Amino acid sequence: QSVLTQPPSVSEAPRQRVTISCSGSSSNIGNNAVNWYQQVPGKAPKLLIYYDDMLPSGASDRFSGSKSGTSASLAISGLQSEDEADYYCAAWDDSLNGPVFGGGTKLTVL
Amino acid sequence: QVQLQESGPGLVKPSQTLSLTCTVSGGSITSGDYYWSWIRQHPGKGLEWIGYIYYTGRTFYNASLKSLVTISVDTSKNQFSLKLSSVTAADTALYYCARGIVAVAGHYFDYWGQGNLVTVSS
């Protein structure tokens, strides 16, 4: 059971936009920045978004992050087949005194 | 470009100690405010933070694993290591090392190793 809650899967057609939600509590998302990681099958996770909505250098601007209260979202626009991956949200948890992750969301591009 | 590479055995017997090393290249393990981390992923499951170490040797562990985990650093070799004692089949996982940034603004992992699959089996 992950501390942060994500939908197990989402799917959308190419060139469309999809959002992935991440729900937490006041001890993590509500009080700390959220990060998002992309994990392509067979590969290590890759930082996608940090500090709620910041893009790492070189990252595609088709990805964007937002946060409100104890929930966060990752939006992917202009879906491409290469976006098929697992996406994980993460945040520091003040109660656990360490980073916690969501269970991951598998994105399928139809 | 910073690179991290895990190394260690792929098979460990139950009750023994799992030992992995992460070699950092492309930058010094002592530079910057980075926290060198271990994260694992059980087969087909999500990510679990194990702990991290600052180059001075200061460590932070996941409370659920704290009594079994030791993370150490060897700055002369630009490496840090993980030891997990008394392993069981539940410790079978893909183990990643990663560079963590811990700041007032937040915390994230910006570079990851490729992962080292460890199977616990007799």
Coordinates of C-alpha atoms in Angstrom, one line a residue, chain B residues 1-84:
Chain B
Q1 CA 27.1 14.1 -16.9
V2 CA 26.8 12.2 -13.6
Q3 CA 26.4 8.5 -13.9
L4 CA 25.7 5.9 -11.3
Q5 CA 26.3 2.1 -11.6
E6 CA 25.2 -0.5 -9.1
S7 CA 27.2 -3.7 -8.6
G8 CA 26.8 -6.8 -6.5
P9 CA 25.6 -10.3 -6.5
G10 CA 22.3 -11.1 -8.1
L11 CA 21.5 -14.0 -5.8
V12 CA 21.5 -14.0 -2.0
K13 CA 20.5 -16.8 0.3
P14 CA 17.8 -16.2 2.9
S15 CA 19.0 -14.9 6.3
Q16 CA 22.3 -13.7 4.7
T17 CA 23.3 -10.1 4.0
L18 CA 22.7 -8.3 0.8
S19 CA 25.6 -6.1 -0.3
L20 CA 25.6 -3.6 -3.1
T21 CA 27.9 -0.9 -4.2
C22 CA 27.1 2.2 -6.3
T23 CA 30.0 3.8 -8.2
V24 CA 29.6 7.5 -9.1
S25 CA 31.3 8.9 -12.2
G26 CA 31.2 12.3 -13.8
G27 CA 31.3 14.1 -10.5
S28 CA 32.7 13.8 -7.0
I29 CA 30.5 12.3 -4.4
T30 CA 31.7 15.0 -2.0
S31 CA 30.6 18.0 -4.1
G32 CA 27.4 19.7 -3.6
D33 CA 24.5 19.1 -1.3
Y34 CA 23.6 15.7 -2.6
Y35 CA 22.3 12.7 -0.7
W36 CA 23.3 9.4 -2.1
S37 CA 20.4 7.1 -2.0
W38 CA 19.2 3.5 -2.3
I39 CA 15.7 2.8 -3.7
R40 CA 14.2 -0.6 -4.5
Q41 CA 11.4 -1.9 -6.7
H42 CA 9.7 -5.2 -6.0
P43 CA 8.8 -7.1 -9.2
G44 CA 5.9 -5.5 -10.9
K45 CA 5.5 -3.0 -8.0
G46 CA 6.2 0.6 -7.1
L47 CA 9.3 2.3 -5.6
E48 CA 10.4 2.2 -2.0
W49 CA 13.1 4.5 -0.6
I50 CA 15.6 2.6 1.6
G51 CA 17.8 5.4 2.8
Y52 CA 20.5 7.8 1.9
I53 CA 23.9 9.0 3.0
Y54 CA 25.7 12.4 2.8
Y55 CA 29.4 12.3 2.0
T56 CA 30.2 13.1 5.6
G57 CA 28.7 9.7 6.6
R58 CA 25.4 11.1 8.0
T59 CA 22.7 8.6 7.2
F60 CA 18.9 8.6 7.0
Y61 CA 16.9 5.4 6.8
N62 CA 13.4 4.3 6.0
A63 CA 12.0 3.6 9.5
S64 CA 10.5 0.3 8.3
L65 CA 13.9 -1.0 7.3
K66 CA 16.2 0.9 9.7
S67 CA 17.1 -2.0 11.9
L68 CA 18.3 -4.1 9.0
V69 CA 20.0 -1.4 6.8
T70 CA 23.5 0.1 6.7
I71 CA 24.6 2.6 4.1
S72 CA 28.2 3.6 4.0
V73 CA 30.3 5.9 1.8
D74 CA 33.9 5.6 0.5
T75 CA 34.9 9.0 -0.8
S76 CA 38.3 7.8 -1.9
K77 CA 36.6 5.4 -4.4
N78 CA 33.6 7.7 -5.1
Q79 CA 31.3 4.9 -4.0
F80 CA 28.6 4.3 -1.5
S81 CA 27.2 1.0 -0.4
L82 CA 24.1 -0.8 0.9
K83 CA 24.0 -3.7 3.3
L84 CA 20.6 -5.3 4.1

